[in-house]
Amino acid sequence: MRLTPRQALLALVPAALACAAVAVGAGFLPPGVLLVLAAAGSIPAMLVVAWGTLKFRSYYEVKRSKADLLTMLYATLIQLLALAPTAYLFVTMLSSYDALAGQTP
């Protein structure tokens, strides 16, 4: 996964749009549509989380320059930023699946 920090931030745009669509449509969209929206939005967010983990892992073992350390800092901050939509969309997927399976009261 050879992404720059800027590309990783741009990869979070679909996740943010999916979060907005799920939040707005939670009251009137059927659970199946919410499940699909949440799954589609969580994929790029999960990829950014994986990117941040791999980027951090590749930098901590060897002594690096100051620019490399800044890239590692950006990767860590972007990864933490990507966790918010990932968690929200994952919980939405679980609740939508429960609603489809008829397990909600």
Tab-separated table of N, CA and C in Angstrom:
chain	number	residue	atom	x	y	z
A	1	MET	N	0.854	-1.176	0.000
A	1	MET	CA	0.000	0.000	0.000
A	1	MET	C	0.895	1.232	0.000
A	2	ARG	N	1.126	1.740	-1.154
A	2	ARG	CA	1.993	2.899	-1.282
A	2	ARG	C	1.143	4.155	-1.423
A	3	LEU	N	0.654	4.643	-0.327
A	3	LEU	CA	-0.142	5.867	-0.316
A	3	LEU	C	0.651	6.963	0.372
A	4	THR	N	0.481	8.172	-0.109
A	4	THR	CA	1.001	9.312	0.627
A	4	THR	C	-0.052	9.712	1.656
A	5	PRO	N	0.326	10.494	2.650
A	5	PRO	CA	-0.690	10.950	3.610
A	5	PRO	C	-1.850	11.705	2.943
A	6	ARG	N	-1.568	12.452	1.902
A	6	ARG	CA	-2.629	13.179	1.195
A	6	ARG	C	-3.598	12.202	0.519
A	7	GLN	N	-3.077	11.163	-0.097
A	7	GLN	CA	-3.926	10.166	-0.732
A	7	GLN	C	-4.749	9.407	0.299
A	8	ALA	N	-4.163	9.163	1.469
A	8	ALA	CA	-4.902	8.479	2.528
A	8	ALA	C	-6.060	9.343	3.023
A	9	LEU	N	-5.817	10.635	3.145
A	9	LEU	CA	-6.914	11.527	3.543
A	9	LEU	C	-8.013	11.563	2.486
A	10	LEU	N	-7.627	11.558	1.224
A	10	LEU	CA	-8.625	11.549	0.157
A	10	LEU	C	-9.402	10.237	0.131
A	11	ALA	N	-8.778	9.158	0.586
A	11	ALA	CA	-9.479	7.875	0.642
A	11	ALA	C	-10.544	7.866	1.725
A	12	LEU	N	-10.468	8.795	2.659
A	12	LEU	CA	-11.480	8.877	3.713
A	12	LEU	C	-12.739	9.623	3.277
A	13	VAL	N	-12.693	10.264	2.123
A	13	VAL	CA	-13.871	11.010	1.651
A	13	VAL	C	-15.080	10.089	1.447
A	14	PRO	N	-14.933	8.927	0.780
A	14	PRO	CA	-16.113	8.050	0.653
A	14	PRO	C	-16.647	7.575	2.000
A	15	ALA	N	-15.767	7.362	2.965
A	15	ALA	CA	-16.219	6.948	4.294
A	15	ALA	C	-17.003	8.067	4.971
A	16	ALA	N	-16.529	9.296	4.817
A	16	ALA	CA	-17.250	10.429	5.406
A	16	ALA	C	-18.605	10.619	4.739
A	17	LEU	N	-18.658	10.445	3.424
A	17	LEU	CA	-19.944	10.553	2.721
A	17	LEU	C	-20.898	9.448	3.144
A	18	ALA	N	-20.366	8.246	3.327
A	18	ALA	CA	-21.219	7.144	3.786
A	18	ALA	C	-21.727	7.398	5.199
A	19	CYS	N	-20.884	7.949	6.062
A	19	CYS	CA	-21.325	8.286	7.429
A	19	CYS	C	-22.454	9.307	7.385
A	20	ALA	N	-22.300	10.316	6.539
A	20	ALA	CA	-23.349	11.333	6.425
A	20	ALA	C	-24.637	10.736	5.880
A	21	ALA	N	-24.526	9.892	4.865
A	21	ALA	CA	-25.720	9.278	4.284
A	21	ALA	C	-26.418	8.368	5.281
A	22	VAL	N	-25.649	7.616	6.051
A	22	VAL	CA	-26.244	6.721	7.047
A	22	VAL	C	-26.893	7.527	8.167
A	23	ALA	N	-26.232	8.588	8.602
A	23	ALA	CA	-26.786	9.404	9.683
A	23	ALA	C	-28.079	10.089	9.250
A	24	VAL	N	-28.113	10.585	8.024
A	24	VAL	CA	-29.310	11.264	7.530
A	24	VAL	C	-30.426	10.263	7.249
A	25	GLY	N	-30.070	9.129	6.666
A	25	GLY	CA	-31.085	8.165	6.259
A	25	GLY	C	-31.460	7.143	7.301
A	26	ALA	N	-30.924	7.258	8.501
A	26	ALA	CA	-31.190	6.242	9.526
A	26	ALA	C	-32.666	6.175	9.905
A	27	GLY	N	-33.370	7.257	9.778
A	27	GLY	CA	-34.767	7.258	10.182
A	27	GLY	C	-35.723	6.709	9.151
A	28	PHE	N	-35.365	6.780	7.876
A	28	PHE	CA	-36.342	6.395	6.865
A	28	PHE	C	-35.836	5.397	5.826
A	29	LEU	N	-34.548	5.097	5.785
A	29	LEU	CA	-34.061	4.093	4.830
A	29	LEU	C	-34.220	2.691	5.408
A	30	PRO	N	-34.488	1.714	4.564
A	30	PRO	CA	-34.592	0.339	5.066
A	30	PRO	C	-33.226	-0.175	5.535
A	31	PRO	N	-33.238	-1.156	6.438
A	31	PRO	CA	-31.976	-1.655	6.990
A	31	PRO	C	-31.029	-2.236	5.936
A	32	GLY	N	-31.565	-2.798	4.872
A	32	GLY	CA	-30.716	-3.348	3.818
A	32	GLY	C	-29.891	-2.274	3.125
A	33	VAL	N	-30.514	-1.140	2.867
A	33	VAL	CA	-29.812	-0.028	2.232
A	33	VAL	C	-28.752	0.527	3.183
A	34	LEU	N	-29.107	0.640	4.459
A	34	LEU	CA	-28.125	1.112	5.440
A	34	LEU	C	-26.945	0.161	5.542
A	35	LEU	N	-27.219	-1.129	5.467
A	35	LEU	CA	-26.154	-2.127	5.521
A	35	LEU	C	-25.203	-1.975	4.332
A	36	VAL	N	-25.757	-1.795	3.148
A	36	VAL	CA	-24.929	-1.638	1.948
A	36	VAL	C	-24.123	-0.344	2.006
A	37	LEU	N	-24.758	0.752	2.418
A	37	LEU	CA	-24.047	2.023	2.543
A	37	LEU	C	-22.910	1.930	3.556
A	38	ALA	N	-23.194	1.318	4.685
A	38	ALA	CA	-22.172	1.191	5.721
A	38	ALA	C	-21.027	0.292	5.273
A	39	ALA	N	-21.341	-0.780	4.579
A	39	ALA	CA	-20.287	-1.685	4.093
A	39	ALA	C	-19.437	-0.997	3.030
A	40	ALA	N	-20.078	-0.273	2.133
A	40	ALA	CA	-19.331	0.420	1.081
A	40	ALA	C	-18.441	1.520	1.649
A	41	GLY	N	-18.907	2.198	2.671
A	41	GLY	CA	-18.104	3.265	3.260
A	41	GLY	C	-17.017	2.764	4.189
A	42	SER	N	-17.223	1.608	4.783
A	42	SER	CA	-16.231	1.117	5.729
A	42	SER	C	-15.006	0.522	5.044
A	43	ILE	N	-15.138	0.100	3.802
A	43	ILE	CA	-13.993	-0.508	3.111
A	43	ILE	C	-12.833	0.480	2.954
A	44	PRO	N	-13.036	1.698	2.417
A	44	PRO	CA	-11.887	2.608	2.324
A	44	PRO	C	-11.366	3.036	3.693
A	45	ALA	N	-12.251	3.166	4.667
A	45	ALA	CA	-11.791	3.551	5.998
A	45	ALA	C	-10.926	2.454	6.621
A	46	MET	N	-11.324	1.202	6.435
A	46	MET	CA	-10.522	0.096	6.960
A	46	MET	C	-9.184	-0.010	6.235
A	47	LEU	N	-9.167	0.295	4.954
A	47	LEU	CA	-7.909	0.291	4.216
A	47	LEU	C	-6.951	1.368	4.723
A	48	VAL	N	-7.484	2.524	5.084
A	48	VAL	CA	-6.639	3.587	5.632
A	48	VAL	C	-6.110	3.187	7.011
A	49	VAL	N	-6.921	2.519	7.806
A	49	VAL	CA	-6.446	2.024	9.107
A	49	VAL	C	-5.319	1.016	8.887
A	50	ALA	N	-5.486	0.114	7.930
A	50	ALA	CA	-4.431	-0.862	7.634
A	50	ALA	C	-3.188	-0.167	7.096
A	51	TRP	N	-3.367	0.839	6.253
A	51	TRP	CA	-2.239	1.610	5.734
A	51	TRP	C	-1.447	2.248	6.867
A	52	GLY	N	-2.147	2.856	7.817
A	52	GLY	CA	-1.462	3.487	8.938
A	52	GLY	C	-0.689	2.477	9.778
A	53	THR	N	-1.267	1.303	9.966
A	53	THR	CA	-0.584	0.265	10.736
A	53	THR	C	0.669	-0.210	10.014
A	54	LEU	N	0.555	-0.463	8.726
A	54	LEU	CA	1.719	-0.918	7.962
A	54	LEU	C	2.778	0.169	7.856
A	55	LYS	N	2.350	1.402	7.693
A	55	LYS	CA	3.292	2.517	7.592
A	55	LYS	C	4.054	2.668	8.902
A	56	PHE	N	3.352	2.612	10.020
A	56	PHE	CA	4.005	2.736	11.321
A	56	PHE	C	4.942	1.559	11.548
A	57	ARG	N	4.515	0.380	11.198
A	57	ARG	CA	5.332	-0.824	11.402
A	57	ARG	C	6.625	-0.743	10.601
A	58	SER	N	6.566	-0.196	9.398
A	58	SER	CA	7.759	-0.144	8.566
A	58	SER	C	8.738	0.935	9.019
A	59	TYR	N	8.298	1.879	9.841
A	59	TYR	CA	9.183	2.975	10.230
A	59	TYR	C	9.833	2.802	11.600
A	60	TYR	N	9.285	2.012	12.474
A	60	TYR	CA	9.791	2.057	13.835
A	60	TYR	C	11.040	1.207	14.055
A	61	GLU	N	11.394	0.326	13.128
A	61	GLU	CA	12.496	-0.590	13.367
A	61	GLU	C	13.860	-0.007	13.009
A	62	VAL	N	13.909	1.007	12.178
A	62	VAL	CA	15.172	1.540	11.684
A	62	VAL	C	15.243	3.018	12.028
A	63	LYS	N	16.438	3.505	12.264
A	63	LYS	CA	16.600	4.933	12.529
A	63	LYS	C	16.286	5.713	11.256
A	64	ARG	N	15.412	6.700	11.371
A	64	ARG	CA	14.932	7.437	10.210
A	64	ARG	C	15.260	8.919	10.319
A	65	SER	N	15.081	9.612	9.212
A	65	SER	CA	15.315	11.051	9.186
A	65	SER	C	14.108	11.778	9.784
A	66	LYS	N	14.263	13.080	9.905
A	66	LYS	CA	13.178	13.888	10.464
A	66	LYS	C	11.949	13.874	9.553
A	67	ALA	N	12.156	13.882	8.254
A	67	ALA	CA	11.026	13.831	7.309
A	67	ALA	C	10.284	12.498	7.430
A	68	ASP	N	11.031	11.426	7.624
A	68	ASP	CA	10.387	10.119	7.804
A	68	ASP	C	9.583	10.083	9.085
A	69	LEU	N	10.090	10.716	10.128
A	69	LEU	CA	9.350	10.752	11.391
A	69	LEU	C	8.074	11.578	11.260
A	70	LEU	N	8.114	12.642	10.476
A	70	LEU	CA	6.892	13.419	10.230
A	70	LEU	C	5.878	12.608	9.445
A	71	THR	N	6.338	11.835	8.477
A	71	THR	CA	5.432	10.964	7.730
A	71	THR	C	4.802	9.945	8.662
A	72	MET	N	5.585	9.423	9.594
A	72	MET	CA	5.049	8.458	10.556
A	72	MET	C	4.020	9.129	11.471
A	73	LEU	N	4.275	10.359	11.872
A	73	LEU	CA	3.312	11.092	12.686
A	73	LEU	C	2.018	11.318	11.914
A	74	TYR	N	2.125	11.732	10.656
A	74	TYR	CA	0.929	11.934	9.834
A	74	TYR	C	0.159	10.630	9.657
A	75	ALA	N	0.896	9.550	9.422
A	75	ALA	CA	0.229	8.254	9.244
A	75	ALA	C	-0.522	7.851	10.505
A	76	THR	N	0.060	8.115	11.659
A	76	THR	CA	-0.605	7.766	12.920
A	76	THR	C	-1.846	8.622	13.135
A	77	LEU	N	-1.744	9.914	12.876
A	77	LEU	CA	-2.893	10.799	13.067
A	77	LEU	C	-4.016	10.486	12.076
A	78	ILE	N	-3.649	10.189	10.828
A	78	ILE	CA	-4.663	9.847	9.832
A	78	ILE	C	-5.318	8.523	10.190
A	79	GLN	N	-4.534	7.584	10.707
A	79	GLN	CA	-5.100	6.302	11.124
A	79	GLN	C	-6.100	6.495	12.257
A	80	LEU	N	-5.764	7.335	13.217
A	80	LEU	CA	-6.701	7.608	14.306
A	80	LEU	C	-7.955	8.301	13.787
A	81	LEU	N	-7.788	9.184	12.816
A	81	LEU	CA	-8.937	9.851	12.205
A	81	LEU	C	-9.815	8.854	11.458
A	82	ALA	N	-9.215	7.841	10.864
A	82	ALA	CA	-9.972	6.838	10.109
A	82	ALA	C	-10.724	5.885	11.024
A	83	LEU	N	-10.337	5.789	12.276
A	83	LEU	CA	-11.025	4.877	13.190
A	83	LEU	C	-12.453	5.328	13.501
A	84	ALA	N	-12.700	6.626	13.493
A	84	ALA	CA	-14.044	7.128	13.813
A	84	ALA	C	-15.086	6.659	12.798
A	85	PRO	N	-14.903	6.906	11.488
A	85	PRO	CA	-15.925	6.396	10.565
A	85	PRO	C	-15.958	4.874	10.509
A	86	THR	N	-14.807	4.240	10.709
A	86	THR	CA	-14.792	2.777	10.699
A	86	THR	C	-15.666	2.225	11.813
A	87	ALA	N	-15.517	2.763	13.008
A	87	ALA	CA	-16.300	2.275	14.140
A	87	ALA	C	-17.787	2.570	13.950
A	88	TYR	N	-18.114	3.785	13.523
A	88	TYR	CA	-19.515	4.156	13.328
A	88	TYR	C	-20.181	3.279	12.265
A	89	LEU	N	-19.499	3.085	11.154
A	89	LEU	CA	-20.078	2.283	10.082
A	89	LEU	C	-20.148	0.807	10.454
A	90	PHE	N	-19.189	0.326	11.228
A	90	PHE	CA	-19.223	-1.069	11.662
A	90	PHE	C	-20.407	-1.317	12.597
A	91	VAL	N	-20.631	-0.413	13.530
A	91	VAL	CA	-21.774	-0.551	14.432
A	91	VAL	C	-23.082	-0.449	13.647
A	92	THR	N	-23.127	0.424	12.660
A	92	THR	CA	-24.315	0.535	11.812
A	92	THR	C	-24.552	-0.752	11.038
A	93	MET	N	-23.469	-1.367	10.531
A	93	MET	CA	-23.630	-2.644	9.825
A	93	MET	C	-24.197	-3.711	10.752
A	94	LEU	N	-23.698	-3.769	11.976
A	94	LEU	CA	-24.192	-4.767	12.927
A	94	LEU	C	-25.661	-4.540	13.274
A	95	SER	N	-26.039	-3.292	13.520
A	95	SER	CA	-27.435	-3.022	13.876
A	95	SER	C	-28.359	-3.230	12.682
A	96	SER	N	-27.895	-2.920	11.483
A	96	SER	CA	-28.712	-3.166	10.292
A	96	SER	C	-28.904	-4.658	10.062
A	97	TYR	N	-27.853	-5.421	10.279
A	97	TYR	CA	-27.968	-6.869	10.130
A	97	TYR	C	-28.952	-7.440	11.165
A	98	ASP	N	-28.862	-6.944	12.396
A	98	ASP	CA	-29.811	-7.389	13.419
A	98	ASP	C	-31.243	-7.047	13.041
A	99	ALA	N	-31.440	-5.865	12.488
A	99	ALA	CA	-32.792	-5.470	12.060
A	99	ALA	C	-33.282	-6.350	10.913
A	100	LEU	N	-32.402	-6.702	10.000
A	100	LEU	CA	-32.788	-7.586	8.901
A	100	LEU	C	-33.086	-8.993	9.393
A	101	ALA	N	-32.343	-9.454	10.395
A	101	ALA	CA	-32.550	-10.797	10.936
A	101	ALA	C	-33.724	-10.841	11.902
A	102	GLY	N	-34.293	-9.686	12.229
A	102	GLY	CA	-35.453	-9.642	13.122
A	102	GLY	C	-35.104	-9.788	14.567
A	103	GLN	N	-33.899	-9.405	14.954
A	103	GLN	CA	-33.473	-9.586	16.331
A	103	GLN	C	-33.588	-8.315	17.170
A	104	THR	N	-34.108	-7.246	16.605
A	104	THR	CA	-34.291	-6.030	17.392
A	104	THR	C	-35.680	-6.041	18.023
A	105	PRO	N	-35.802	-5.511	19.217
A	105	PRO	CA	-37.114	-5.523	19.888
A	105	PRO	C	-38.081	-4.538	19.265
